Tab-separated table of C-alpha atoms in Angstrom:
chain	number	residue	atom	x	y	z
A	1	MET	CA	-20.811	27.667	-1.685
A	2	ARG	CA	-21.350	30.651	-3.969
A	3	TYR	CA	-18.890	31.498	-6.710
A	4	LEU	CA	-16.701	34.446	-5.726
A	5	PRO	CA	-14.729	35.580	-8.754
A	6	GLY	CA	-11.274	37.068	-8.441
A	7	THR	CA	-10.134	39.888	-10.691
A	8	GLU	CA	-7.050	39.742	-12.869
A	9	ALA	CA	-5.330	42.046	-10.392
A	10	ASP	CA	-6.307	39.698	-7.550
A	11	ARG	CA	-4.750	36.760	-9.403
A	12	ARG	CA	-1.519	38.632	-10.134
A	13	ALA	CA	-1.225	39.648	-6.471
A	14	MET	CA	-1.750	36.074	-5.254
A	15	LEU	CA	0.742	34.631	-7.743
A	16	ALA	CA	3.306	37.249	-6.750
A	17	ALA	CA	2.776	36.439	-3.066
A	18	ILE	CA	3.632	32.761	-3.589
A	19	GLY	CA	6.460	33.455	-6.005
A	20	VAL	CA	5.227	32.156	-9.369
A	21	ASP	CA	4.628	34.145	-12.512
A	22	SER	CA	1.668	32.318	-14.079
A	23	ILE	CA	-1.254	29.984	-13.418
A	24	GLU	CA	0.473	27.388	-15.605
A	25	ALA	CA	3.452	27.391	-13.251
A	26	LEU	CA	1.161	26.146	-10.466
A	27	TYR	CA	0.464	22.998	-12.470
A	28	LYS	CA	4.015	22.200	-13.548
A	29	ASP	CA	3.930	18.910	-11.580
A	30	VAL	CA	0.909	17.664	-13.536
A	31	PRO	CA	2.090	15.663	-16.575
A	32	GLU	CA	1.486	17.424	-19.880
A	33	VAL	CA	-0.531	14.473	-21.179
A	34	ALA	CA	-2.981	14.829	-18.298
A	35	ARG	CA	-3.690	18.508	-18.957
A	36	ARG	CA	-6.524	19.732	-21.152
A	37	ALA	CA	-5.449	22.040	-23.925
A	38	GLY	CA	-8.023	24.686	-24.796
A	39	PRO	CA	-11.687	25.033	-23.842
A	40	ILE	CA	-14.106	22.112	-23.550
A	41	GLU	CA	-16.109	21.629	-26.735
A	42	GLY	CA	-19.707	22.742	-26.373
A	43	LEU	CA	-19.115	24.556	-23.088
A	44	PRO	CA	-19.578	28.338	-23.453
A	45	MET	CA	-16.981	30.607	-21.843
A	46	HIS	CA	-19.510	33.050	-20.373
A	47	GLN	CA	-23.095	32.615	-19.161
A	48	GLY	CA	-25.302	34.262	-16.587
A	49	GLU	CA	-25.744	32.522	-13.227
A	50	LEU	CA	-29.322	31.431	-13.956
A	51	ALA	CA	-28.299	29.908	-17.296
A	52	VAL	CA	-25.404	28.080	-15.669
A	53	GLU	CA	-27.684	26.736	-12.951
A	54	ARG	CA	-30.215	25.473	-15.495
A	55	ALA	CA	-27.497	23.848	-17.580
A	56	LEU	CA	-26.035	22.045	-14.558
A	57	VAL	CA	-29.466	20.882	-13.394
A	58	ALA	CA	-30.146	19.493	-16.886
A	59	MET	CA	-26.827	17.633	-16.810
A	60	ALA	CA	-27.515	16.276	-13.319
A	61	ARG	CA	-30.867	14.907	-14.469
A	62	LYS	CA	-29.033	12.584	-16.853
A	63	ASN	CA	-27.728	10.674	-13.814
A	64	LEU	CA	-29.606	7.620	-12.587
A	65	ASP	CA	-29.428	7.797	-8.808
A	66	GLY	CA	-29.787	4.790	-6.555
A	67	GLY	CA	-33.097	5.913	-5.095
A	68	SER	CA	-34.717	6.208	-8.522
A	69	ALA	CA	-33.392	2.973	-9.988
A	70	LYS	CA	-35.588	-0.110	-10.427
A	71	GLY	CA	-32.767	-2.044	-8.804
A	72	PHE	CA	-29.413	-1.042	-7.316
A	73	PHE	CA	-26.704	-3.729	-7.238
A	74	VAL	CA	-23.547	-1.596	-7.238
A	75	GLY	CA	-20.854	-2.243	-4.634
A	76	ALA	CA	-17.116	-2.695	-5.180
A	77	GLY	CA	-16.092	-0.801	-2.064
A	78	SER	CA	-19.071	1.489	-1.412
A	79	TYR	CA	-22.431	-0.029	-0.492
A	80	ARG	CA	-26.004	1.170	-0.319
A	81	HIS	CA	-27.617	0.344	3.012
A	82	HIS	CA	-30.595	1.693	4.902
A	83	VAL	CA	-29.582	4.385	7.406
A	84	PRO	CA	-32.229	5.095	10.062
A	85	ALA	CA	-33.521	8.688	10.091
A	86	SER	CA	-32.494	8.948	13.749
A	87	VAL	CA	-28.808	8.828	12.749
A	88	ASP	CA	-29.041	11.956	10.611
A	89	GLN	CA	-31.149	13.704	13.237
A	90	LEU	CA	-28.670	13.026	16.046
A	91	ILE	CA	-25.493	13.978	14.159
A	92	GLN	CA	-27.059	17.381	13.404
A	93	ARG	CA	-27.176	18.349	17.076
A	94	GLY	CA	-25.214	21.560	17.538
A	95	GLU	CA	-22.824	19.919	19.989
A	96	PHE	CA	-21.645	17.536	17.263
A	97	LEU	CA	-22.139	19.243	13.906
A	98	THR	CA	-18.603	20.142	12.973
A	99	ALA	CA	-16.129	18.762	10.475
A	100	TYR	CA	-13.343	19.172	12.984
A	101	THR	CA	-12.596	17.608	16.338
A	102	PRO	CA	-12.153	19.802	19.412
A	103	TYR	CA	-9.323	18.470	21.547
A	104	GLN	CA	-9.623	20.262	24.875
A	105	PRO	CA	-11.128	17.772	27.354
A	106	GLU	CA	-12.556	20.622	29.435
A	107	VAL	CA	-15.042	21.466	26.672
A	108	SER	CA	-15.095	18.345	24.482
A	109	GLN	CA	-16.286	15.480	26.670
A	110	GLY	CA	-19.162	14.550	24.341
A	111	THR	CA	-17.015	14.314	21.235
A	112	LEU	CA	-14.172	12.562	23.020
A	113	GLN	CA	-16.567	10.008	24.509
A	114	VAL	CA	-18.007	9.316	21.047
A	115	LEU	CA	-14.505	8.692	19.691
A	116	PHE	CA	-13.759	6.427	22.667
A	117	GLU	CA	-16.935	4.439	21.971
A	118	PHE	CA	-16.096	4.376	18.238
A	119	GLN	CA	-12.654	2.923	18.978
A	120	THR	CA	-14.161	0.329	21.308
A	121	MET	CA	-16.658	-0.754	18.657
A	122	VAL	CA	-14.016	-0.989	15.920
A	123	ALA	CA	-11.712	-3.063	18.131
A	124	ALA	CA	-14.575	-5.448	18.945
A	125	LEU	CA	-15.657	-5.706	15.289
A	126	THR	CA	-12.182	-6.478	13.997
A	127	GLY	CA	-11.135	-8.786	16.831
A	128	MET	CA	-8.236	-6.515	17.757
A	129	GLU	CA	-7.070	-4.878	20.982
A	130	VAL	CA	-6.886	-1.193	20.096
A	131	ALA	CA	-8.323	1.081	17.390
A	132	ASN	CA	-7.843	4.724	16.476
A	133	ALA	CA	-10.263	7.388	15.249
A	134	SER	CA	-8.630	9.399	12.531
A	135	MET	CA	-8.749	7.812	9.104
A	136	TYR	CA	-10.266	9.384	6.010
A	137	ASP	CA	-11.338	6.131	4.371
A	138	GLY	CA	-10.381	2.506	3.866
A	139	ALA	CA	-7.762	3.161	1.170
A	140	THR	CA	-5.793	5.702	3.202
A	141	ALA	CA	-6.090	3.466	6.263
A	142	ALA	CA	-4.493	0.664	4.225
A	143	THR	CA	-1.620	2.921	3.179
A	144	GLU	CA	-1.020	3.969	6.788
A	145	ALA	CA	-0.951	0.277	7.743
A	146	VAL	CA	1.841	-0.383	5.242
A	147	LEU	CA	3.840	2.588	6.552
A	148	MET	CA	3.309	1.351	10.108
A	149	ALA	CA	4.524	-2.140	9.151
A	150	LYS	CA	7.653	-0.603	7.677
A	151	ARG	CA	8.341	1.288	10.909
A	152	LEU	CA	7.774	-1.803	13.067
A	153	THR	CA	9.796	-4.296	11.019
A	154	ARG	CA	12.370	-1.885	9.571
A	155	ARG	CA	11.802	-3.634	6.249
A	156	SER	CA	10.722	-2.062	3.004
A	157	LYS	CA	8.743	-4.570	0.925
A	158	ALA	CA	4.966	-4.940	0.872
A	159	VAL	CA	3.223	-7.876	-0.810
A	160	LEU	CA	-0.249	-7.060	-2.159
A	161	ALA	CA	-2.755	-9.878	-2.677
A	162	GLY	CA	-4.413	-10.146	-6.089
A	163	GLY	CA	-7.871	-9.683	-4.589
A	164	LEU	CA	-7.037	-6.311	-3.051
A	165	HIS	CA	-9.291	-3.517	-4.354
A	166	PRO	CA	-7.309	-1.764	-7.128
A	167	HIS	CA	-8.044	1.692	-5.702
A	168	TYR	CA	-6.546	0.606	-2.370
A	169	ALA	CA	-3.541	-0.844	-4.202
A	170	ASP	CA	-3.106	2.405	-6.141
A	171	ALA	CA	-3.209	4.456	-2.921
A	172	ILE	CA	-0.558	2.174	-1.380
A	173	ARG	CA	1.636	2.452	-4.484
A	174	THR	CA	1.392	6.245	-4.379
A	175	TYR	CA	2.551	6.391	-0.756
A	176	ALA	CA	5.181	3.707	-1.393
A	177	ARG	CA	6.717	5.711	-4.208
A	178	PHE	CA	7.740	8.474	-1.802
A	179	ASN	CA	8.602	6.250	1.164
A	180	ALA	CA	11.093	3.853	-0.477
A	181	ILE	CA	8.737	0.870	-0.221
A	182	GLU	CA	8.994	-1.911	-2.799
A	183	ILE	CA	5.632	-3.325	-3.924
A	184	ASP	CA	5.319	-6.985	-4.882
A	185	ALA	CA	1.828	-7.571	-6.292
A	186	ALA	CA	0.300	-11.019	-6.743
A	187	THR	CA	-1.476	-11.938	-9.964
A	188	LEU	CA	-5.242	-11.678	-10.333
A	189	GLN	CA	-7.236	-14.851	-9.935
A	190	PRO	CA	-10.952	-14.065	-10.399
A	191	ALA	CA	-12.217	-17.664	-10.595
A	192	GLY	CA	-11.950	-20.326	-7.919
A	193	ALA	CA	-10.425	-20.032	-4.488
A	194	PRO	CA	-7.454	-17.627	-4.342
A	195	ASP	CA	-4.064	-19.282	-3.979
A	196	LEU	CA	-2.925	-18.007	-0.581
A	197	THR	CA	-0.124	-20.598	-0.537
A	198	ALA	CA	1.471	-18.912	-3.558
A	199	LEU	CA	0.969	-15.551	-1.875
A	200	ALA	CA	2.696	-16.836	1.268
A	201	ALA	CA	5.627	-18.002	-0.864
A	202	GLN	CA	6.270	-14.362	-1.831
A	203	VAL	CA	7.045	-13.512	1.814
A	204	ASP	CA	10.753	-13.391	2.611
A	205	ASP	CA	13.116	-11.748	5.077
A	206	ARG	CA	12.700	-8.389	3.320
A	207	THR	CA	8.921	-8.352	3.629
A	208	ALA	CA	7.408	-5.851	6.033
A	209	CYS	CA	3.824	-6.934	5.452
A	210	VAL	CA	1.332	-8.771	3.306
A	211	VAL	CA	-1.883	-6.886	2.502
A	212	VAL	CA	-4.867	-9.139	1.884
A	213	GLN	CA	-8.573	-8.315	1.574
A	214	THR	CA	-11.517	-10.387	2.791
A	215	PRO	CA	-14.150	-10.432	1.404
A	216	ASP	CA	-11.850	-9.729	-1.531
A	217	LEU	CA	-12.470	-7.694	-4.682
A	218	PHE	CA	-14.351	-10.603	-6.251
A	219	GLY	CA	-16.481	-11.120	-3.140
A	220	ARG	CA	-14.723	-14.243	-1.837
A	221	LEU	CA	-14.308	-14.901	1.876
A	222	LEU	CA	-10.777	-15.975	2.829
A	223	ASP	CA	-9.309	-17.933	5.724
A	224	ILE	CA	-6.090	-16.035	6.361
A	225	THR	CA	-4.952	-18.077	9.370
A	226	ASP	CA	-2.166	-19.965	7.573
A	227	LEU	CA	-1.058	-16.836	5.742
A	228	ALA	CA	-0.718	-15.022	9.080
A	229	ALA	CA	1.410	-17.883	10.427
A	230	ARG	CA	3.693	-17.755	7.369
A	231	CYS	CA	4.096	-13.993	7.783
A	232	HIS	CA	5.010	-14.368	11.444
A	233	GLU	CA	7.536	-17.133	10.651
A	234	GLN	CA	9.292	-14.664	8.373
A	235	GLY	CA	9.048	-11.738	10.796
A	236	ALA	CA	6.499	-9.934	8.647
A	237	LEU	CA	3.077	-8.535	9.576
A	238	LEU	CA	-0.284	-9.398	8.077
A	239	VAL	CA	-2.513	-6.451	7.160
A	240	ALA	CA	-6.144	-7.501	6.646
A	241	VAL	CA	-8.435	-5.209	4.636
A	242	PHE	CA	-12.209	-5.140	4.319
A	243	THR	CA	-14.438	-2.838	2.281
A	244	GLU	CA	-17.805	-4.029	3.647
A	245	ALA	CA	-18.035	-3.416	7.407
A	246	VAL	CA	-21.414	-5.180	7.693
A	247	SER	CA	-19.657	-8.458	6.835
A	248	LEU	CA	-18.030	-8.346	10.276
A	249	GLY	CA	-21.431	-9.146	11.762
A	250	ALA	CA	-21.322	-12.577	10.129
A	251	VAL	CA	-17.736	-13.682	9.520
A	252	THR	CA	-14.756	-14.477	11.727
A	253	PRO	CA	-12.977	-11.176	12.404
A	254	PRO	CA	-9.472	-10.853	10.888
A	255	GLY	CA	-7.966	-10.410	14.345
A	256	ALA	CA	-9.137	-13.899	15.314
A	257	MET	CA	-7.327	-15.279	12.263
A	258	GLY	CA	-3.980	-13.783	13.242
A	259	ALA	CA	-3.932	-10.419	11.466
A	260	ASP	CA	-1.607	-7.839	13.004
A	261	ILE	CA	-3.303	-4.750	11.574
A	262	VAL	CA	-6.915	-4.614	10.403
A	263	VAL	CA	-8.081	-1.710	8.259
A	264	GLY	CA	-11.173	-1.038	6.217
A	265	GLU	CA	-14.060	1.124	5.181
A	266	GLY	CA	-16.869	1.852	7.656
A	267	GLN	CA	-19.201	3.607	5.197
A	268	SER	CA	-21.691	0.743	5.211
A	269	ILE	CA	-22.748	1.571	8.771
A	270	GLY	CA	-24.433	4.944	9.207
A	271	VAL	CA	-22.799	6.774	6.303
A	272	PRO	CA	-24.473	7.349	2.907
A	273	MET	CA	-22.570	6.601	-0.291
A	274	GLY	CA	-22.419	10.352	-0.951
A	275	PHE	CA	-21.144	10.108	-4.544
A	276	GLY	CA	-17.947	8.512	-3.239
A	277	GLY	CA	-17.371	10.315	0.039
A	278	PRO	CA	-16.723	11.438	2.640
A	279	HIS	CA	-16.388	7.977	4.134
A	280	VAL	CA	-14.810	6.736	7.359
A	281	GLY	CA	-11.640	4.675	7.646
A	282	LEU	CA	-11.255	2.028	10.347
A	283	PHE	CA	-7.859	1.077	11.803
A	284	ALA	CA	-7.137	-1.487	14.534
A	285	THR	CA	-4.076	-3.343	15.748
A	286	ARG	CA	-2.435	-5.153	18.678
A	287	SER	CA	-1.680	-3.299	21.920
A	288	LYS	CA	2.059	-4.002	21.537
A	289	PHE	CA	2.066	-1.947	18.314
A	290	VAL	CA	0.138	1.040	19.682
A	291	ARG	CA	3.150	3.384	19.811
A	292	GLN	CA	3.519	3.118	16.038
A	293	MET	CA	-0.201	3.409	15.286
A	294	PRO	CA	-0.965	6.493	13.167
A	295	GLY	CA	-3.650	9.026	13.954
A	296	ARG	CA	-4.916	9.563	17.454
A	297	LEU	CA	-6.312	7.581	20.324
A	298	CYS	CA	-8.888	8.761	22.846
A	299	GLY	CA	-8.607	7.249	26.302
A	300	GLN	CA	-10.584	7.065	29.513
A	301	ALA	CA	-9.318	8.786	32.662
A	302	VAL	CA	-10.560	10.139	35.988
A	303	ASP	CA	-10.295	13.669	37.341
A	304	GLU	CA	-9.032	14.621	40.798
A	305	ASP	CA	-12.479	13.894	42.213
A	306	GLY	CA	-12.524	10.398	40.706
A	307	ARG	CA	-15.090	11.224	38.033
A	308	ARG	CA	-14.782	9.417	34.686
A	309	GLY	CA	-13.648	11.510	31.746
A	310	PHE	CA	-12.153	11.193	28.278
A	311	VAL	CA	-8.912	12.610	26.915
A	312	LEU	CA	-6.761	12.563	23.832
A	313	THR	CA	-4.190	9.960	24.872
A	314	LEU	CA	-1.913	9.360	21.883
A	315	ALA	CA	-1.602	11.550	18.820
A	316	ALA	CA	1.749	11.157	17.110
A	317	ARG	CA	0.745	13.508	14.320
A	318	GLU	CA	2.427	16.533	12.884
A	319	GLN	CA	-0.020	18.801	14.711
A	320	HIS	CA	1.213	17.630	18.079
A	321	ILE	CA	4.855	16.673	17.705
A	322	ARG	CA	7.824	17.572	15.550
A	323	ARG	CA	6.835	16.967	11.939
A	324	ASP	CA	9.623	14.512	11.086
A	325	LYS	CA	8.622	12.353	14.091
A	326	ALA	CA	4.964	12.140	13.068
A	327	THR	CA	3.555	8.705	12.285
A	328	SER	CA	0.740	10.076	10.170
A	329	ASN	CA	0.179	12.789	7.619
A	330	ILE	CA	-3.515	12.819	8.390
A	331	CYS	CA	-4.193	16.263	9.805
A	332	THR	CA	-7.971	16.207	10.110
A	333	ASN	CA	-10.520	13.422	10.187
A	334	SER	CA	-13.945	12.190	9.264
A	335	GLY	CA	-15.259	12.903	12.739
A	336	LEU	CA	-18.890	13.427	11.761
A	337	CYS	CA	-18.850	10.203	9.735
A	338	ALA	CA	-17.318	8.378	12.720
A	339	LEU	CA	-20.146	9.785	14.839
A	340	ALA	CA	-22.757	8.508	12.362
A	341	PHE	CA	-21.056	5.086	12.384
A	342	THR	CA	-21.110	5.033	16.201
A	343	ILE	CA	-24.763	6.069	16.482
A	344	HIS	CA	-25.954	3.560	13.866
A	345	LEU	CA	-23.975	0.702	15.415
A	346	SER	CA	-25.267	1.664	18.876
A	347	LEU	CA	-28.827	1.511	17.564
A	348	LEU	CA	-28.197	-1.884	15.958
A	349	GLY	CA	-26.413	-3.450	18.906
A	350	GLU	CA	-24.539	-6.741	18.599
A	351	ASP	CA	-27.650	-8.792	17.827
A	352	GLY	CA	-28.926	-6.181	15.352
A	353	LEU	CA	-25.655	-6.196	13.414
A	354	LYS	CA	-25.751	-9.991	13.217
A	355	GLN	CA	-29.331	-9.852	11.938
A	356	LEU	CA	-28.429	-7.177	9.379
A	357	ALA	CA	-25.484	-9.263	8.174
A	358	ALA	CA	-27.685	-12.349	7.925
A	359	VAL	CA	-30.267	-10.481	5.835
A	360	ASN	CA	-27.503	-9.187	3.534
A	361	HIS	CA	-26.129	-12.672	2.975
A	362	ALA	CA	-29.598	-14.116	2.398
A	363	ARG	CA	-30.422	-11.469	-0.239
A	364	ALA	CA	-27.109	-12.103	-1.988
A	365	CYS	CA	-27.777	-15.874	-1.995
A	366	THR	CA	-31.202	-15.246	-3.526
A	367	ALA	CA	-29.661	-13.001	-6.179
A	368	ALA	CA	-26.829	-15.416	-6.985
A	369	ASP	CA	-29.206	-18.393	-7.288
A	370	ARG	CA	-31.565	-16.472	-9.586
A	371	LEU	CA	-28.858	-14.926	-11.771
A	372	ALA	CA	-27.144	-18.302	-12.175
A	373	LYS	CA	-30.305	-19.472	-13.955
A	374	VAL	CA	-29.920	-16.836	-16.683
A	375	PRO	CA	-28.695	-18.708	-19.790
A	376	GLY	CA	-24.943	-18.287	-20.272
A	377	VAL	CA	-24.353	-16.694	-16.869
A	378	GLN	CA	-21.988	-18.306	-14.346
A	379	VAL	CA	-21.421	-17.376	-10.692
A	380	LEU	CA	-17.659	-17.656	-10.119
A	381	ASN	CA	-17.692	-17.595	-6.309
A	382	ASP	CA	-17.536	-20.614	-4.065
A	383	THR	CA	-17.934	-18.289	-1.072
A	384	PHE	CA	-19.288	-14.752	-0.654
A	385	PHE	CA	-20.985	-12.421	1.835
A	386	ASN	CA	-23.188	-9.957	-0.060
A	387	GLU	CA	-21.199	-9.527	-3.282
A	388	PHE	CA	-20.178	-11.982	-5.994
A	389	THR	CA	-18.732	-12.129	-9.492
A	390	LEU	CA	-20.679	-13.165	-12.582
A	391	LYS	CA	-19.117	-14.373	-15.822
A	392	LEU	CA	-21.303	-13.248	-18.725
A	393	PRO	CA	-21.305	-14.625	-22.270
A	394	LYS	CA	-20.670	-11.063	-23.532
A	395	PRO	CA	-18.598	-8.042	-22.394
A	396	ALA	CA	-20.082	-6.709	-19.164
A	397	ALA	CA	-19.712	-2.952	-19.704
A	398	PRO	CA	-22.173	-2.641	-22.644
A	399	ILE	CA	-24.642	-4.872	-20.792
A	400	VAL	CA	-24.457	-2.621	-17.719
A	401	ASP	CA	-25.005	0.442	-19.910
A	402	ALA	CA	-28.026	-1.167	-21.569
A	403	LEU	CA	-29.594	-2.052	-18.219
A	404	ALA	CA	-28.883	1.435	-16.843
A	405	ALA	CA	-30.798	2.882	-19.792
A	406	ASP	CA	-33.709	0.770	-18.566
A	407	GLY	CA	-33.345	2.105	-15.006
A	408	ILE	CA	-31.416	-0.828	-13.510
A	409	LEU	CA	-27.960	-0.394	-11.967
A	410	ALA	CA	-26.750	-3.976	-12.390
A	411	GLY	CA	-23.289	-3.835	-10.833
A	412	VAL	CA	-19.719	-2.891	-11.651
A	413	PRO	CA	-17.892	-4.283	-14.710
A	414	LEU	CA	-14.535	-5.410	-13.339
A	415	ALA	CA	-12.829	-4.104	-16.467
A	416	ARG	CA	-13.808	-0.620	-15.286
A	417	LEU	CA	-11.818	-1.094	-12.068
A	418	LEU	CA	-8.931	-2.892	-13.801
A	419	PRO	CA	-8.645	-1.438	-17.314
A	420	GLY	CA	-6.261	-2.976	-19.826
A	421	GLN	CA	-6.972	-6.551	-18.768
A	422	PRO	CA	-9.104	-8.156	-21.486
A	423	GLU	CA	-9.539	-11.372	-19.472
A	424	LEU	CA	-11.840	-9.391	-17.133
A	425	ALA	CA	-14.098	-7.987	-19.863
A	426	ASP	CA	-16.890	-10.523	-19.270
A	427	LEU	CA	-16.911	-10.232	-15.471
A	428	LEU	CA	-19.583	-8.329	-13.542
A	429	LEU	CA	-19.446	-7.646	-9.782
A	430	VAL	CA	-22.936	-7.705	-8.234
A	431	ALA	CA	-23.798	-6.606	-4.676
A	432	ALA	CA	-27.075	-7.203	-2.834
A	433	THR	CA	-27.944	-5.709	0.533
A	434	GLU	CA	-30.987	-5.441	2.776
A	435	ILE	CA	-32.453	-2.779	0.466
A	436	ASN	CA	-32.874	-5.204	-2.443
A	437	THR	CA	-36.273	-6.862	-2.645
A	438	ARG	CA	-37.086	-10.143	-4.360
A	439	ASP	CA	-38.946	-8.155	-7.022
A	440	GLU	CA	-35.810	-6.117	-7.764
A	441	ILE	CA	-33.734	-9.273	-8.048
A	442	GLU	CA	-36.280	-10.767	-10.438
A	443	THR	CA	-36.305	-7.521	-12.449
A	444	LEU	CA	-32.513	-7.647	-12.756
A	445	ALA	CA	-32.498	-11.298	-13.815
A	446	THR	CA	-35.228	-10.778	-16.419
A	447	ALA	CA	-33.561	-7.676	-17.834
A	448	LEU	CA	-30.152	-9.399	-17.926
A	449	GLU	CA	-31.628	-12.335	-19.798
A	450	GLY	CA	-33.153	-9.927	-22.323
A	451	ALA	CA	-29.908	-7.995	-22.776
A	452	LEU	CA	-27.913	-11.177	-23.351
A	453	SER	CA	-30.345	-12.738	-25.822
């Protein structure tokens, strides 16, 4: 989008129209400590367009993108997978290429059928009975799950497992702050199997839900069956979260382990990392809870001639009903991303997804075995899918920076995700997918050994 400057008179007119007297007044809700005072050092106030373009290009060239790296092992909620060229080609068809979803069934059968197929796939993947098609990403889907649990149980406490991605936990806390929800967070436990028994002990008669992630932040696979039973004994719901959708091709789905709501991130299938978005949130639950499910649901129907068609069945959102009765504040969607997810998964098929998951796990096993041989390095996981945690003999962040300078993106220092916790300084989260070759894994191991020596 081109820059379209407004004049001083334009700004005054706009401010007057909305009833404030200054630009600063627009930002009064932003804490003073978070605001920048004065210009940015080294950044000129005025430049011509060509000079600005050259300066930005020069800055962009300092980035090391995944495609140019000698090895890419970054995950932690967003994963680099191969997306077939056919996916991008098909989503660009004129009938589909829109950021918004047309609702009228008379003119929207293609889009509505895609959403119906998307919901069917998500329900099958998660082991649940019904899924919607409206979530921005995994984090906002998790927050909507907590709000839904509050509505269903009429309770106001949510217990967050220690292995829940901190960005998801932060999103939940933000929503909870304005919805009178008490958050009870479990302690972090990076090494060994997570103590789900202790987590279950935090559930009481005030608990609306427990939110647990598998594979968790540290890459561990969890059996949440007993935790689900404990939740149900106390009248609470179990919300299961995943950040790596490909894992569902290899592991027992959360629905089969007793989860009541399953939410997660679908970016791994059909959607590029895209510098952090847009991604696609997945949301599934039991049929008995469908009336409290946020977002919208596309259903199958027949017309007066008996021909199959698709319609918007449930949409308890502020666009369709009285605002204070809405079950979701989501007012648009990631429809094109959901389409890409649906096309890619259709191309893979059930057997293809299982094969893709198996390749991911095999590459991660190869990486973990090789990295464990680097002197001083320890793999903390007993279980994992395609991501695991390393304990290094030195702080991880400087090591990652050193390897990035050599063209290798080695992973995510956990201290970056959870700042202020010195016990995590030596921990490095490493992801391996089908894109990682044995040569790349060997390059990472050799470079890591050199950086640690």
